[in-house]
């Protein structure tokens, strides 16, 4: 069966095996690792791949903001590489493959993206260096607004990923989502406090965004 590794959403199908390349599967919206069951069976039973890879899966709340979930995925992968290979002696961990379906593909893309200041400039008229915030709030915002490629991810695979955006979500759907989706207070409270102190920050949707 599966077992969590770090309690951060990363799940291994088997105990860590040095020398095997990790293949990380990231499911899509309103889905779960069960989506990968058929593919997982094919990979593990394949004579060529089965003995060369180890399959990991990333579980997450698909209603969370995409940039925040991407931060969680990035940290989970960084933790795994650091904890499994602190001395850097396993070259297989430096050849990681990340495969994402739908929203999972957007998260996967951010593992190999140099965002520069584009995400920050989309919500603020002032540079990040001018942000008025405490160290914890500043660190949180920096972690979700700025991305660099992970050096140990050598390949990414996208399945039905809306890189150019999906169909426009109607106002009725957005209002329904806002009523039924509750974002974690640890995320919303500090950012709302920062927004009050920095009126130049504007949420594009007019309220704190969900993945929808």
PDB file of C-alpha atoms in Angstrom:
ATOM      1  CA  UNK A   1       0.000   0.000   0.000  1.00  0.00           C
ATOM      2  CA  UNK A   2       0.917   3.663  -0.017  1.00  0.00           C
ATOM      3  CA  UNK A   3       2.449   5.521   2.885  1.00  0.00           C
ATOM      4  CA  UNK A   4       3.082   9.239   3.483  1.00  0.00           C
ATOM      5  CA  UNK A   5       6.730  10.248   3.581  1.00  0.00           C
ATOM      6  CA  UNK A   6       6.843  13.615   5.283  1.00  0.00           C
ATOM      7  CA  UNK A   7       3.214  14.460   5.999  1.00  0.00           C
ATOM      8  CA  UNK A   8       3.439  17.133   3.272  1.00  0.00           C
ATOM      9  CA  UNK A   9       1.451  15.302   0.599  1.00  0.00           C
ATOM     10  CA  UNK A  10       4.258  13.247  -0.898  1.00  0.00           C
ATOM     11  CA  UNK A  11       3.417   9.539  -0.945  1.00  0.00           C
ATOM     12  CA  UNK A  12       5.672   6.628  -1.860  1.00  0.00           C
ATOM     13  CA  UNK A  13       4.375   3.412  -3.335  1.00  0.00           C
ATOM     14  CA  UNK A  14       7.348   1.497  -1.864  1.00  0.00           C
ATOM     15  CA  UNK A  15      10.189   2.331   0.546  1.00  0.00           C
ATOM     16  CA  UNK A  16      12.869   4.587  -0.938  1.00  0.00           C
ATOM     17  CA  UNK A  17      15.258   2.682  -3.179  1.00  0.00           C
ATOM     18  CA  UNK A  18      18.658   4.276  -3.931  1.00  0.00           C
ATOM     19  CA  UNK A  19      19.630   4.136  -7.583  1.00  0.00           C
ATOM     20  CA  UNK A  20      16.077   4.303  -8.910  1.00  0.00           C
ATOM     21  CA  UNK A  21      14.828   7.439 -10.653  1.00  0.00           C
ATOM     22  CA  UNK A  22      11.782   8.986  -8.906  1.00  0.00           C
ATOM     23  CA  UNK A  23       8.716   9.416 -11.104  1.00  0.00           C
ATOM     24  CA  UNK A  24       6.369  11.819  -9.312  1.00  0.00           C
ATOM     25  CA  UNK A  25       2.684  11.730 -10.319  1.00  0.00           C
ATOM     26  CA  UNK A  26       0.574  14.841  -9.628  1.00  0.00           C
ATOM     27  CA  UNK A  27      -3.196  14.416 -10.013  1.00  0.00           C
ATOM     28  CA  UNK A  28      -5.629  17.020 -11.283  1.00  0.00           C
ATOM     29  CA  UNK A  29      -8.639  18.955 -10.017  1.00  0.00           C
ATOM     30  CA  UNK A  30     -11.174  17.059  -7.888  1.00  0.00           C
ATOM     31  CA  UNK A  31      -9.093  13.930  -8.275  1.00  0.00           C
ATOM     32  CA  UNK A  32      -6.745  11.758  -6.224  1.00  0.00           C
ATOM     33  CA  UNK A  33      -3.836   9.298  -6.623  1.00  0.00           C
ATOM     34  CA  UNK A  34      -6.424   6.671  -7.591  1.00  0.00           C
ATOM     35  CA  UNK A  35      -6.486   8.350 -10.995  1.00  0.00           C
ATOM     36  CA  UNK A  36      -3.047   6.891 -11.664  1.00  0.00           C
ATOM     37  CA  UNK A  37      -3.868   3.269 -10.773  1.00  0.00           C
ATOM     38  CA  UNK A  38      -3.763   1.903 -14.326  1.00  0.00           C
ATOM     39  CA  UNK A  39      -0.622   3.823 -15.259  1.00  0.00           C
ATOM     40  CA  UNK A  40       1.031   2.764 -12.015  1.00  0.00           C
ATOM     41  CA  UNK A  41       0.373  -0.905 -12.750  1.00  0.00           C
ATOM     42  CA  UNK A  42       1.776  -0.507 -16.257  1.00  0.00           C
ATOM     43  CA  UNK A  43       4.955   1.172 -15.015  1.00  0.00           C
ATOM     44  CA  UNK A  44       5.637  -1.261 -12.219  1.00  0.00           C
ATOM     45  CA  UNK A  45       5.048  -4.294 -14.414  1.00  0.00           C
ATOM     46  CA  UNK A  46       7.014  -3.009 -17.390  1.00  0.00           C
ATOM     47  CA  UNK A  47      10.152  -5.094 -17.946  1.00  0.00           C
ATOM     48  CA  UNK A  48      12.184  -2.079 -19.092  1.00  0.00           C
ATOM     49  CA  UNK A  49      11.059   0.561 -16.569  1.00  0.00           C
ATOM     50  CA  UNK A  50       9.977  -1.414 -13.524  1.00  0.00           C
ATOM     51  CA  UNK A  51      13.445  -1.954 -12.094  1.00  0.00           C
ATOM     52  CA  UNK A  52      14.763   1.517 -12.948  1.00  0.00           C
ATOM     53  CA  UNK A  53      12.186   3.804 -11.335  1.00  0.00           C
ATOM     54  CA  UNK A  54      10.380   4.408  -8.058  1.00  0.00           C
ATOM     55  CA  UNK A  55       6.928   5.982  -8.161  1.00  0.00           C
ATOM     56  CA  UNK A  56       5.956   8.791  -5.797  1.00  0.00           C
ATOM     57  CA  UNK A  57       2.629  10.612  -5.742  1.00  0.00           C
ATOM     58  CA  UNK A  58       1.667  14.076  -4.567  1.00  0.00           C
ATOM     59  CA  UNK A  59      -1.700  14.513  -2.824  1.00  0.00           C
ATOM     60  CA  UNK A  60      -3.182  17.976  -2.330  1.00  0.00           C
ATOM     61  CA  UNK A  61      -6.370  19.946  -1.801  1.00  0.00           C
ATOM     62  CA  UNK A  62      -7.261  20.913  -5.368  1.00  0.00           C
ATOM     63  CA  UNK A  63      -9.227  24.009  -4.330  1.00  0.00           C
ATOM     64  CA  UNK A  64      -6.180  25.775  -2.889  1.00  0.00           C
ATOM     65  CA  UNK A  65      -4.557  28.565  -4.931  1.00  0.00           C
ATOM     66  CA  UNK A  66      -2.303  27.018  -7.559  1.00  0.00           C
ATOM     67  CA  UNK A  67       0.794  29.000  -6.596  1.00  0.00           C
ATOM     68  CA  UNK A  68       0.391  27.956  -2.957  1.00  0.00           C
ATOM     69  CA  UNK A  69       0.016  24.286  -3.895  1.00  0.00           C
ATOM     70  CA  UNK A  70       3.055  24.577  -6.166  1.00  0.00           C
ATOM     71  CA  UNK A  71       5.000  25.891  -3.179  1.00  0.00           C
ATOM     72  CA  UNK A  72       3.936  22.794  -1.204  1.00  0.00           C
ATOM     73  CA  UNK A  73       4.983  20.475  -4.037  1.00  0.00           C
ATOM     74  CA  UNK A  74       8.331  22.233  -4.386  1.00  0.00           C
ATOM     75  CA  UNK A  75       9.024  21.948  -0.667  1.00  0.00           C
ATOM     76  CA  UNK A  76       7.944  18.300  -0.556  1.00  0.00           C
ATOM     77  CA  UNK A  77      10.365  17.391  -3.355  1.00  0.00           C
ATOM     78  CA  UNK A  78      13.179  19.421  -1.810  1.00  0.00           C
ATOM     79  CA  UNK A  79      12.627  17.724   1.547  1.00  0.00           C
ATOM     80  CA  UNK A  80      12.674  14.288  -0.057  1.00  0.00           C
ATOM     81  CA  UNK A  81      15.952  14.872  -1.891  1.00  0.00           C
ATOM     82  CA  UNK A  82      17.559  16.393   1.209  1.00  0.00           C
ATOM     83  CA  UNK A  83      16.396  13.690   3.623  1.00  0.00           C
ATOM     84  CA  UNK A  84      16.994  10.672   1.384  1.00  0.00           C
ATOM     85  CA  UNK A  85      20.347  11.807   0.031  1.00  0.00           C
ATOM     86  CA  UNK A  86      21.909  14.442   2.324  1.00  0.00           C
ATOM     87  CA  UNK A  87      25.407  13.817   0.951  1.00  0.00           C
ATOM     88  CA  UNK A  88      24.375  13.896  -2.716  1.00  0.00           C
ATOM     89  CA  UNK A  89      25.651  10.404  -3.522  1.00  0.00           C
ATOM     90  CA  UNK A  90      22.596   9.089  -5.395  1.00  0.00           C
ATOM     91  CA  UNK A  91      22.630  10.443  -8.984  1.00  0.00           C
ATOM     92  CA  UNK A  92      19.200   8.932  -9.632  1.00  0.00           C
ATOM     93  CA  UNK A  93      17.610  11.603  -7.419  1.00  0.00           C
ATOM     94  CA  UNK A  94      19.054  14.248  -9.748  1.00  0.00           C
ATOM     95  CA  UNK A  95      17.134  12.760 -12.685  1.00  0.00           C
ATOM     96  CA  UNK A  96      13.629  13.112 -11.230  1.00  0.00           C
ATOM     97  CA  UNK A  97      10.645  13.011 -13.586  1.00  0.00           C
ATOM     98  CA  UNK A  98       7.452  14.861 -12.620  1.00  0.00           C
ATOM     99  CA  UNK A  99       4.217  14.057 -14.456  1.00  0.00           C
ATOM    100  CA  UNK A 100       1.075  16.167 -14.006  1.00  0.00           C
ATOM    101  CA  UNK A 101      -2.516  15.816 -15.176  1.00  0.00           C
ATOM    102  CA  UNK A 102      -4.736  18.891 -15.660  1.00  0.00           C
ATOM    103  CA  UNK A 103      -4.166  21.229 -12.684  1.00  0.00           C
ATOM    104  CA  UNK A 104      -1.354  18.881 -11.665  1.00  0.00           C
ATOM    105  CA  UNK A 105       0.350  19.812 -14.920  1.00  0.00           C
ATOM    106  CA  UNK A 106       0.275  23.485 -13.940  1.00  0.00           C
ATOM    107  CA  UNK A 107       1.925  22.591 -10.631  1.00  0.00           C
ATOM    108  CA  UNK A 108       4.465  20.466 -12.502  1.00  0.00           C
ATOM    109  CA  UNK A 109       5.282  23.321 -14.861  1.00  0.00           C
ATOM    110  CA  UNK A 110       6.180  25.551 -11.923  1.00  0.00           C
ATOM    111  CA  UNK A 111       8.861  23.061 -10.878  1.00  0.00           C
ATOM    112  CA  UNK A 112      10.841  24.007 -14.014  1.00  0.00           C
ATOM    113  CA  UNK A 113       9.817  27.668 -14.346  1.00  0.00           C
ATOM    114  CA  UNK A 114      11.822  30.810 -13.697  1.00  0.00           C
ATOM    115  CA  UNK A 115       8.953  33.172 -12.932  1.00  0.00           C
ATOM    116  CA  UNK A 116      11.020  36.279 -12.369  1.00  0.00           C
ATOM    117  CA  UNK A 117       8.734  38.950 -10.902  1.00  0.00           C
ATOM    118  CA  UNK A 118       5.808  38.278 -13.248  1.00  0.00           C
ATOM    119  CA  UNK A 119       3.508  36.760 -10.630  1.00  0.00           C
ATOM    120  CA  UNK A 120       4.240  39.525  -8.155  1.00  0.00           C
ATOM    121  CA  UNK A 121       3.718  42.271 -10.734  1.00  0.00           C
ATOM    122  CA  UNK A 122       0.315  40.769 -11.556  1.00  0.00           C
ATOM    123  CA  UNK A 123      -0.991  41.684  -8.103  1.00  0.00           C
ATOM    124  CA  UNK A 124       1.118  44.634  -6.956  1.00  0.00           C
ATOM    125  CA  UNK A 125       2.021  48.037  -8.361  1.00  0.00           C
ATOM    126  CA  UNK A 126       5.136  48.156  -6.149  1.00  0.00           C
ATOM    127  CA  UNK A 127       8.237  45.918  -6.184  1.00  0.00           C
ATOM    128  CA  UNK A 128       8.486  43.120  -3.654  1.00  0.00           C
ATOM    129  CA  UNK A 129      11.409  44.877  -1.975  1.00  0.00           C
ATOM    130  CA  UNK A 130       9.012  47.666  -0.928  1.00  0.00           C
ATOM    131  CA  UNK A 131       6.562  45.281   0.777  1.00  0.00           C
ATOM    132  CA  UNK A 132       5.499  46.285   4.287  1.00  0.00           C
ATOM    133  CA  UNK A 133       5.257  42.985   6.175  1.00  0.00           C
ATOM    134  CA  UNK A 134       6.748  40.969   9.012  1.00  0.00           C
ATOM    135  CA  UNK A 135       9.376  38.307   8.272  1.00  0.00           C
ATOM    136  CA  UNK A 136       6.904  35.396   8.340  1.00  0.00           C
ATOM    137  CA  UNK A 137       4.413  37.097   6.034  1.00  0.00           C
ATOM    138  CA  UNK A 138       7.201  38.221   3.708  1.00  0.00           C
ATOM    139  CA  UNK A 139       8.588  34.675   3.523  1.00  0.00           C
ATOM    140  CA  UNK A 140       5.133  33.239   2.752  1.00  0.00           C
ATOM    141  CA  UNK A 141       4.441  35.695  -0.045  1.00  0.00           C
ATOM    142  CA  UNK A 142       7.902  35.258  -1.520  1.00  0.00           C
ATOM    143  CA  UNK A 143       7.458  31.478  -1.561  1.00  0.00           C
ATOM    144  CA  UNK A 144       4.244  31.690  -3.611  1.00  0.00           C
ATOM    145  CA  UNK A 145       5.188  34.559  -5.915  1.00  0.00           C
ATOM    146  CA  UNK A 146       8.688  33.592  -7.031  1.00  0.00           C
ATOM    147  CA  UNK A 147       9.757  30.280  -8.575  1.00  0.00           C
ATOM    148  CA  UNK A 148      13.058  28.912  -9.841  1.00  0.00           C
ATOM    149  CA  UNK A 149      13.581  25.588 -11.648  1.00  0.00           C
ATOM    150  CA  UNK A 150      14.377  22.711  -9.306  1.00  0.00           C
ATOM    151  CA  UNK A 151      17.842  21.480 -10.335  1.00  0.00           C
ATOM    152  CA  UNK A 152      17.044  17.822  -9.659  1.00  0.00           C
ATOM    153  CA  UNK A 153      13.975  17.706 -11.933  1.00  0.00           C
ATOM    154  CA  UNK A 154      15.318  16.524 -15.293  1.00  0.00           C
ATOM    155  CA  UNK A 155      12.060  15.981 -17.161  1.00  0.00           C
ATOM    156  CA  UNK A 156       8.397  16.944 -16.910  1.00  0.00           C
ATOM    157  CA  UNK A 157       5.377  15.366 -18.597  1.00  0.00           C
ATOM    158  CA  UNK A 158       2.042  17.121 -19.125  1.00  0.00           C
ATOM    159  CA  UNK A 159      -1.292  15.346 -19.602  1.00  0.00           C
ATOM    160  CA  UNK A 160      -4.327  17.428 -20.638  1.00  0.00           C
ATOM    161  CA  UNK A 161      -2.806  20.509 -19.011  1.00  0.00           C
ATOM    162  CA  UNK A 162      -4.459  23.893 -19.772  1.00  0.00           C
ATOM    163  CA  UNK A 163      -1.223  25.871 -20.213  1.00  0.00           C
ATOM    164  CA  UNK A 164      -3.070  28.682 -21.958  1.00  0.00           C
ATOM    165  CA  UNK A 165      -5.968  28.735 -19.505  1.00  0.00           C
ATOM    166  CA  UNK A 166      -9.178  26.762 -19.445  1.00  0.00           C
ATOM    167  CA  UNK A 167     -12.673  27.892 -20.419  1.00  0.00           C
ATOM    168  CA  UNK A 168     -13.882  30.991 -18.632  1.00  0.00           C
ATOM    169  CA  UNK A 169     -15.583  30.183 -15.351  1.00  0.00           C
ATOM    170  CA  UNK A 170     -18.947  31.913 -15.031  1.00  0.00           C
ATOM    171  CA  UNK A 171     -19.860  34.188 -12.133  1.00  0.00           C
ATOM    172  CA  UNK A 172     -22.439  31.705 -10.824  1.00  0.00           C
ATOM    173  CA  UNK A 173     -19.762  29.010 -10.554  1.00  0.00           C
ATOM    174  CA  UNK A 174     -17.291  31.397  -8.911  1.00  0.00           C
ATOM    175  CA  UNK A 175     -19.863  32.481  -6.327  1.00  0.00           C
ATOM    176  CA  UNK A 176     -20.678  28.834  -5.583  1.00  0.00           C
ATOM    177  CA  UNK A 177     -16.994  28.016  -5.144  1.00  0.00           C
ATOM    178  CA  UNK A 178     -16.524  30.918  -2.745  1.00  0.00           C
ATOM    179  CA  UNK A 179     -19.386  29.620  -0.604  1.00  0.00           C
ATOM    180  CA  UNK A 180     -18.293  25.990  -0.407  1.00  0.00           C
ATOM    181  CA  UNK A 181     -14.480  26.286  -0.424  1.00  0.00           C
ATOM    182  CA  UNK A 182     -12.806  27.261   2.823  1.00  0.00           C
ATOM    183  CA  UNK A 183      -9.180  28.264   2.473  1.00  0.00           C
ATOM    184  CA  UNK A 184      -6.887  27.572   5.446  1.00  0.00           C
ATOM    185  CA  UNK A 185      -6.661  30.393   7.973  1.00  0.00           C
ATOM    186  CA  UNK A 186      -2.862  30.000   8.111  1.00  0.00           C
ATOM    187  CA  UNK A 187      -2.810  31.123   4.494  1.00  0.00           C
ATOM    188  CA  UNK A 188      -5.581  33.705   4.330  1.00  0.00           C
ATOM    189  CA  UNK A 189      -5.032  35.589   7.606  1.00  0.00           C
ATOM    190  CA  UNK A 190      -1.401  36.672   7.097  1.00  0.00           C
ATOM    191  CA  UNK A 191      -1.946  37.649   3.468  1.00  0.00           C
ATOM    192  CA  UNK A 192      -5.097  39.621   4.254  1.00  0.00           C
ATOM    193  CA  UNK A 193      -3.112  41.459   6.935  1.00  0.00           C
ATOM    194  CA  UNK A 194      -0.397  42.289   4.412  1.00  0.00           C
ATOM    195  CA  UNK A 195      -2.976  43.535   1.903  1.00  0.00           C
ATOM    196  CA  UNK A 196      -4.347  45.954   4.497  1.00  0.00           C
ATOM    197  CA  UNK A 197      -0.856  47.362   5.029  1.00  0.00           C
ATOM    198  CA  UNK A 198      -0.083  47.484   1.299  1.00  0.00           C
ATOM    199  CA  UNK A 199      -3.026  48.972  -0.635  1.00  0.00           C
ATOM    200  CA  UNK A 200      -1.056  48.698  -3.878  1.00  0.00           C
ATOM    201  CA  UNK A 201      -1.694  44.929  -3.778  1.00  0.00           C
ATOM    202  CA  UNK A 202      -4.864  43.984  -5.653  1.00  0.00           C
ATOM    203  CA  UNK A 203      -6.322  40.510  -6.049  1.00  0.00           C
ATOM    204  CA  UNK A 204      -7.314  40.071  -9.728  1.00  0.00           C
ATOM    205  CA  UNK A 205     -10.650  38.436  -8.853  1.00  0.00           C
ATOM    206  CA  UNK A 206     -11.470  40.972  -6.151  1.00  0.00           C
ATOM    207  CA  UNK A 207     -11.150  38.376  -3.389  1.00  0.00           C
ATOM    208  CA  UNK A 208      -8.682  35.724  -2.279  1.00  0.00           C
ATOM    209  CA  UNK A 209      -8.402  33.302  -5.241  1.00  0.00           C
ATOM    210  CA  UNK A 210      -9.089  29.582  -5.244  1.00  0.00           C
ATOM    211  CA  UNK A 211      -7.712  27.254  -7.917  1.00  0.00           C
ATOM    212  CA  UNK A 212     -10.905  27.766  -9.925  1.00  0.00           C
TER     213      UNK A 212
END
